[in-house]
Amino acid sequence: MYLREENYSTAIKEARNDLDKIKISGYYGGMDKTHIYFEYYKNTKRKESIVISHGFCENLLKYTELITYFYNKGYSVYALEHRGMARSTHLGKDESQVHVDSFDHYVYDLKRFVDDIVKKEAQGEKLHLYAHSLGGLIGTRYIQMYPEDFEKVILCSPFFGINMDLPDKFIKICSRVLIQVGQSKNYTLIHKKYDKFPEFDEMHTNSRARYEFNKEIHAQSSQYRMLGGSYKWIYECIMASEQVFKKENLEKIEADVLLITCGQDTMVDTSVHKKFANLIFNCRTFEIPESKHEPFFETDDIIAKFYRMVFDFLDK
């Protein structure tokens, strides 16, 4: 069922070609006159649809394998590229920087996508959400603000906190001060302008084959060469994370949630995942001890575990 690493380069190109034959894509208007790229894949085998909310500095080409598996399982698949990333309007000081004026803009963009495109095409089908990392934070705020839209939600390595020695509160205070003195669009101390694709051991996968595929994507266009965020971006993310854990917002979540945590994650603070799961009544948790931050982009054995859990959750 799953692509194998030994012939991954050939297999992923074939999968991409197959998807391109059925892909419908375009742009819609996001908040503040931005142009948000989207694509979808209609499936007549089943009356359910899934929406993808991707992670920090990502693009939908990287999700070729994930989209293929969802489609082969009978789901219609809908996805967008968040503002400031890939083919959507870039908002940073240069093309490789992620910047946002308000975190809620991410949520409103997604809401407009769901209302104006997904629901019109799905025509009453059950809707589910797959949300990874930054996309998981966006997705969580979405289901708190619009709890009626999704029946099941998969939060994969959600970005509820930064994996750093410094506490989020300290980073928030420093970022706020720097924003106030006009450095809103400067790179954070841990980020920089894109100069080259990161080395294998710096990336969030143990799969050399999938790493090489991602590297090839970055070589295609400067739109995909993104590496870091601004002080305003990190400040808005921390503020959004604080909103996630407010009691009145946690109580608004109606969807069934699967929260996936990776034991080798160096990107996000995984210690708060269990806290979140314990604070809502309808959350299942699954940990993959040997996985880095991206279990959907990992070695073959990890991917098999990951998708077994995902489809078991969706099928019940």
Coordinates of C-alpha atoms in Angstrom, one line a residue:
M1 CA 0.0 0.0 0.0
Y2 CA 2.8 2.4 0.9
L3 CA 5.7 3.7 -1.3
R4 CA 9.0 2.1 -0.4
E5 CA 12.2 3.9 0.1
E6 CA 14.3 1.7 -2.3
N7 CA 12.4 2.9 -5.4
Y8 CA 10.9 6.1 -3.9
S9 CA 12.2 8.6 -6.5
T10 CA 10.4 6.8 -9.3
A11 CA 7.3 5.9 -7.3
I12 CA 6.7 9.4 -6.0
K13 CA 7.0 10.9 -9.5
E14 CA 4.4 8.4 -10.7
A15 CA 2.1 9.3 -7.8
R16 CA 2.5 13.0 -8.6
N17 CA 1.7 12.4 -12.2
D18 CA -1.5 10.5 -11.3
L19 CA -2.6 13.3 -8.9
D20 CA -2.0 16.0 -11.5
K21 CA -4.4 14.3 -13.9
I22 CA -7.3 14.8 -11.4
K23 CA -6.1 18.0 -9.6
I24 CA -8.2 21.1 -9.6
S25 CA -6.3 24.1 -8.4
G26 CA -6.5 27.9 -8.2
Y27 CA -6.4 30.9 -5.9
Y28 CA -9.0 32.6 -3.7
G29 CA -8.9 35.8 -1.8
G30 CA -7.6 35.6 1.7
M31 CA -7.6 38.3 4.4
D32 CA -6.1 41.7 3.6
K33 CA -6.1 41.1 -0.2
T34 CA -3.8 38.1 -0.1
H35 CA -4.0 35.4 -2.7
I36 CA -4.2 31.9 -1.3
Y37 CA -3.3 28.9 -3.4
F38 CA -5.5 25.8 -3.1
E39 CA -6.0 22.4 -4.8
Y40 CA -8.4 19.5 -4.4
Y41 CA -9.0 16.0 -5.6
K42 CA -12.6 14.8 -6.0
N43 CA -13.3 11.2 -5.2
T44 CA -16.5 9.4 -6.2
K45 CA -15.8 6.3 -4.1
R46 CA -16.8 7.7 -0.8
K47 CA -19.0 10.4 0.7
E48 CA -16.3 11.9 3.0
S49 CA -13.7 14.6 2.6
I50 CA -10.5 15.6 4.3
V51 CA -8.9 19.0 4.5
I52 CA -5.1 19.4 4.9
S53 CA -3.5 22.2 6.9
H54 CA 0.3 22.0 6.4
G55 CA 3.2 23.0 8.6
F56 CA 5.8 25.8 8.8
C57 CA 7.6 26.6 5.6
E58 CA 5.9 23.8 3.8
N59 CA 4.2 23.3 0.4
L60 CA 1.6 20.9 -1.0
L61 CA 4.1 19.1 -3.3
K62 CA 5.7 17.7 -0.2
Y63 CA 2.2 16.2 0.7
T64 CA 2.0 14.2 -2.5
E65 CA 2.3 10.9 -0.7
L66 CA -0.2 11.8 2.0
I67 CA -2.7 13.0 -0.5
T68 CA -2.3 9.8 -2.5
Y69 CA -3.0 7.6 0.5
F70 CA -6.1 9.6 1.5
Y71 CA -7.4 9.6 -2.1
N72 CA -6.7 5.8 -2.5
K73 CA -8.7 5.3 0.7
G74 CA -11.7 6.9 -0.9
Y75 CA -11.5 10.4 0.5
S76 CA -11.9 13.6 -1.5
V77 CA -8.9 15.8 -0.5
Y78 CA -8.8 19.5 -0.2
A79 CA -5.7 21.6 0.7
L80 CA -4.4 25.1 0.8
E81 CA -1.0 26.7 1.1
H82 CA -1.1 29.1 4.1
R83 CA -0.5 32.8 3.6
G84 CA 3.2 33.7 3.4
M85 CA 4.2 30.3 2.2
A86 CA 4.9 28.5 -1.1
R87 CA 2.5 29.7 -3.9
S88 CA 0.4 32.0 -1.7
T89 CA 1.1 35.7 -1.2
H90 CA 4.5 36.1 0.6
L91 CA 4.4 38.7 3.4
G92 CA 8.0 38.7 4.9
K93 CA 10.9 41.0 4.3
D94 CA 12.2 38.5 1.7
E95 CA 10.8 35.5 -0.1
S96 CA 12.1 33.0 2.4
Q97 CA 10.7 34.6 5.5
V98 CA 7.3 33.6 7.1
H99 CA 5.5 36.6 8.5
V100 CA 1.9 37.2 9.7
D101 CA 0.3 40.3 11.0
S102 CA -2.3 38.3 13.0
F103 CA -2.5 34.6 13.7
D104 CA -6.3 34.8 13.2
H105 CA -5.6 35.5 9.5
Y106 CA -4.5 31.9 9.1
V107 CA -7.8 30.8 10.7
Y108 CA -9.9 33.1 8.6
D109 CA -8.2 32.0 5.4
L110 CA -8.9 28.4 6.2
K111 CA -12.5 29.2 7.1
R112 CA -13.0 31.0 3.8
F113 CA -11.5 28.0 2.0
V114 CA -13.9 25.6 3.8
D115 CA -17.0 27.7 3.3
D116 CA -16.4 28.9 -0.3
I117 CA -14.8 25.9 -1.8
V118 CA -14.8 22.7 0.3
K119 CA -18.4 22.8 1.4
K120 CA -19.7 23.7 -2.1
E121 CA -17.8 20.8 -3.6
A122 CA -18.4 18.3 -0.8
Q123 CA -22.2 19.0 -0.8
G124 CA -23.0 17.7 2.6
E125 CA -20.3 15.1 2.9
K126 CA -18.6 14.5 6.3
L127 CA -15.6 16.8 6.7
H128 CA -12.4 15.8 8.5
L129 CA -9.2 17.8 9.1
Y130 CA -5.5 16.7 9.0
A131 CA -3.3 19.3 10.5
H132 CA 0.5 19.2 11.0
S133 CA 2.7 21.3 13.2
L134 CA 2.0 25.0 12.6
G135 CA -1.0 23.7 10.7
G136 CA -2.0 21.9 13.9
L137 CA -2.1 25.1 15.8
I138 CA -4.1 26.7 13.0
G139 CA -6.4 23.7 13.0
T140 CA -6.9 23.7 16.8
R141 CA -7.8 27.4 16.8
Y142 CA -10.2 26.7 13.9
I143 CA -12.1 24.0 15.7
Q144 CA -12.3 26.2 18.8
M145 CA -13.7 29.1 16.7
Y146 CA -15.8 27.0 14.3
P147 CA -16.6 23.8 16.2
E148 CA -19.3 22.6 13.8
D149 CA -17.3 22.2 10.6
F150 CA -15.2 19.0 11.2
E151 CA -16.2 15.6 12.6
K152 CA -12.7 14.2 13.1
V153 CA -9.4 16.0 13.5
I154 CA -5.9 14.6 13.3
L155 CA -3.3 16.8 15.0
C156 CA 0.1 15.6 13.9
S157 CA 3.0 17.1 16.0
P158 CA 0.9 20.2 16.7
F159 CA 2.9 23.4 17.4
F160 CA 1.6 24.3 20.9
G161 CA 5.0 25.5 22.1
I162 CA 8.6 25.9 20.9
N163 CA 11.2 23.2 21.7
M164 CA 13.8 25.5 23.2
D165 CA 15.7 25.9 26.5
L166 CA 14.0 29.3 26.9
P167 CA 10.4 29.4 28.1
D168 CA 7.7 30.6 25.7
K169 CA 6.8 33.5 28.0
F170 CA 10.4 34.9 27.8
I171 CA 10.4 34.6 24.0
K172 CA 7.0 36.3 23.9
I173 CA 8.2 39.3 26.0
C174 CA 11.4 39.7 24.0
S175 CA 9.5 39.5 20.7
R176 CA 7.0 42.0 21.8
V177 CA 9.7 44.5 22.8
L178 CA 11.5 44.0 19.5
I179 CA 8.2 44.5 17.6
Q180 CA 7.6 47.7 19.5
V181 CA 11.0 49.1 18.4
G182 CA 10.4 48.4 14.7
Q183 CA 11.9 44.9 14.3
S184 CA 8.6 43.1 13.5
K185 CA 10.0 41.7 10.3
N186 CA 13.4 40.8 11.4
Y187 CA 14.3 37.1 11.6
T188 CA 14.1 35.5 15.0
L189 CA 17.5 34.6 16.6
I190 CA 17.0 30.9 15.6
H191 CA 16.0 31.7 12.0
K192 CA 17.7 33.2 9.0
K193 CA 17.3 33.9 5.3
Y194 CA 17.4 30.8 3.1
D195 CA 20.9 30.2 1.7
K196 CA 20.9 26.4 1.1
F197 CA 18.8 23.3 1.7
P198 CA 19.5 22.0 5.2
E199 CA 21.7 18.9 5.7
F200 CA 20.0 15.5 6.2
D201 CA 20.8 15.4 9.9
E202 CA 19.2 18.9 10.4
M203 CA 15.9 17.8 8.9
H204 CA 12.8 16.3 10.6
T205 CA 12.9 12.9 9.0
N206 CA 15.0 9.7 9.2
S207 CA 14.2 8.8 5.6
R208 CA 17.0 9.7 3.2
A209 CA 14.7 9.0 0.2
R210 CA 12.0 11.4 1.4
Y211 CA 14.6 14.0 2.3
E212 CA 15.9 13.9 -1.2
F213 CA 12.4 14.3 -2.6
N214 CA 11.9 17.4 -0.5
K215 CA 15.3 18.8 -1.6
E216 CA 14.2 18.4 -5.2
I217 CA 11.0 20.4 -4.5
H218 CA 13.1 23.3 -3.1
A219 CA 15.2 23.2 -6.2
Q220 CA 12.2 23.8 -8.5
S221 CA 11.3 27.3 -7.4
S222 CA 12.3 30.0 -5.0
Q223 CA 8.7 30.0 -3.8
Y224 CA 9.4 26.8 -1.9
R225 CA 12.7 27.9 -0.4
M226 CA 11.5 29.1 3.0
L227 CA 13.5 28.8 6.2
G228 CA 12.5 31.1 9.0
G229 CA 10.0 33.3 10.7
S230 CA 9.8 36.9 11.9
Y231 CA 9.5 38.2 15.4
K232 CA 5.9 39.1 14.7
W233 CA 5.2 35.6 13.5
I234 CA 6.6 33.9 16.6
Y235 CA 4.8 36.3 18.8
E236 CA 1.5 35.6 17.1
C237 CA 2.1 31.9 17.4
I238 CA 2.8 32.0 21.1
M239 CA -0.3 34.2 21.7
A240 CA -2.4 31.7 19.7
S241 CA -1.0 28.8 21.8
E242 CA -2.1 30.6 24.9
Q243 CA -5.6 30.9 23.4
V244 CA -5.7 27.2 22.8
F245 CA -5.3 26.4 26.5
K246 CA -7.9 28.8 27.8
K247 CA -10.7 26.8 29.5
E248 CA -13.5 28.5 27.5
N249 CA -11.8 27.6 24.2
L250 CA -11.0 24.0 25.2
E251 CA -14.7 23.5 26.0
K252 CA -15.7 24.6 22.5
I253 CA -14.1 21.6 20.8
E254 CA -16.7 19.2 19.5
A255 CA -14.7 17.1 17.0
D256 CA -13.1 13.7 17.8
V257 CA -9.4 14.4 18.0
L258 CA -6.4 12.1 17.4
L259 CA -3.2 13.8 18.6
I260 CA 0.1 12.2 17.3
T261 CA 3.3 12.9 19.2
C262 CA 6.8 12.0 18.0
G263 CA 9.4 10.9 20.5
Q264 CA 12.4 12.4 18.6
D265 CA 10.7 15.7 17.9
T266 CA 13.1 18.7 18.2
M267 CA 10.8 21.2 16.6
V268 CA 7.9 21.6 19.0
D269 CA 7.4 21.2 22.7
T270 CA 5.7 17.8 23.0
S271 CA 5.3 18.0 26.8
V272 CA 2.2 20.1 26.3
H273 CA 0.5 17.5 24.0
K274 CA -0.6 15.3 26.9
K275 CA -1.8 18.4 28.8
F276 CA -4.0 19.3 25.9
A277 CA -5.3 15.8 25.5
N278 CA -6.2 15.6 29.2
L279 CA -8.1 18.9 29.0
I280 CA -10.6 17.9 26.3
F281 CA -13.0 14.9 26.6
N282 CA -12.7 13.5 23.1
C283 CA -9.0 13.1 22.4
R284 CA -7.1 9.9 21.6
T285 CA -3.3 10.1 21.7
F286 CA -0.6 8.1 19.9
E287 CA 3.1 8.4 20.3
I288 CA 5.7 7.2 17.8
P289 CA 8.9 7.0 20.0
E290 CA 11.4 6.6 17.1
S291 CA 9.9 9.3 14.8
K292 CA 11.2 12.8 14.3
H293 CA 8.8 15.7 13.8
E294 CA 7.3 14.5 10.5
P295 CA 5.9 10.9 10.9
F296 CA 4.1 11.1 7.5
F297 CA 7.5 11.7 5.9
E298 CA 9.5 9.2 7.8
T299 CA 11.1 5.7 7.1
D300 CA 8.9 3.0 5.8
D301 CA 8.4 1.3 9.2
I302 CA 7.3 4.5 10.9
I303 CA 5.0 5.5 8.1
A304 CA 3.3 2.1 8.3
K305 CA 2.6 2.7 12.1
F306 CA 1.5 6.2 11.4
Y307 CA -1.1 5.4 8.7
R308 CA -2.4 2.4 10.6
M309 CA -3.3 4.7 13.4
V310 CA -4.7 7.5 11.2
F311 CA -7.0 5.2 9.2
D312 CA -8.1 3.3 12.2
F313 CA -9.2 6.6 13.7
L314 CA -10.9 7.8 10.6
D315 CA -12.7 4.5 9.8
K316 CA -14.3 4.0 13.2

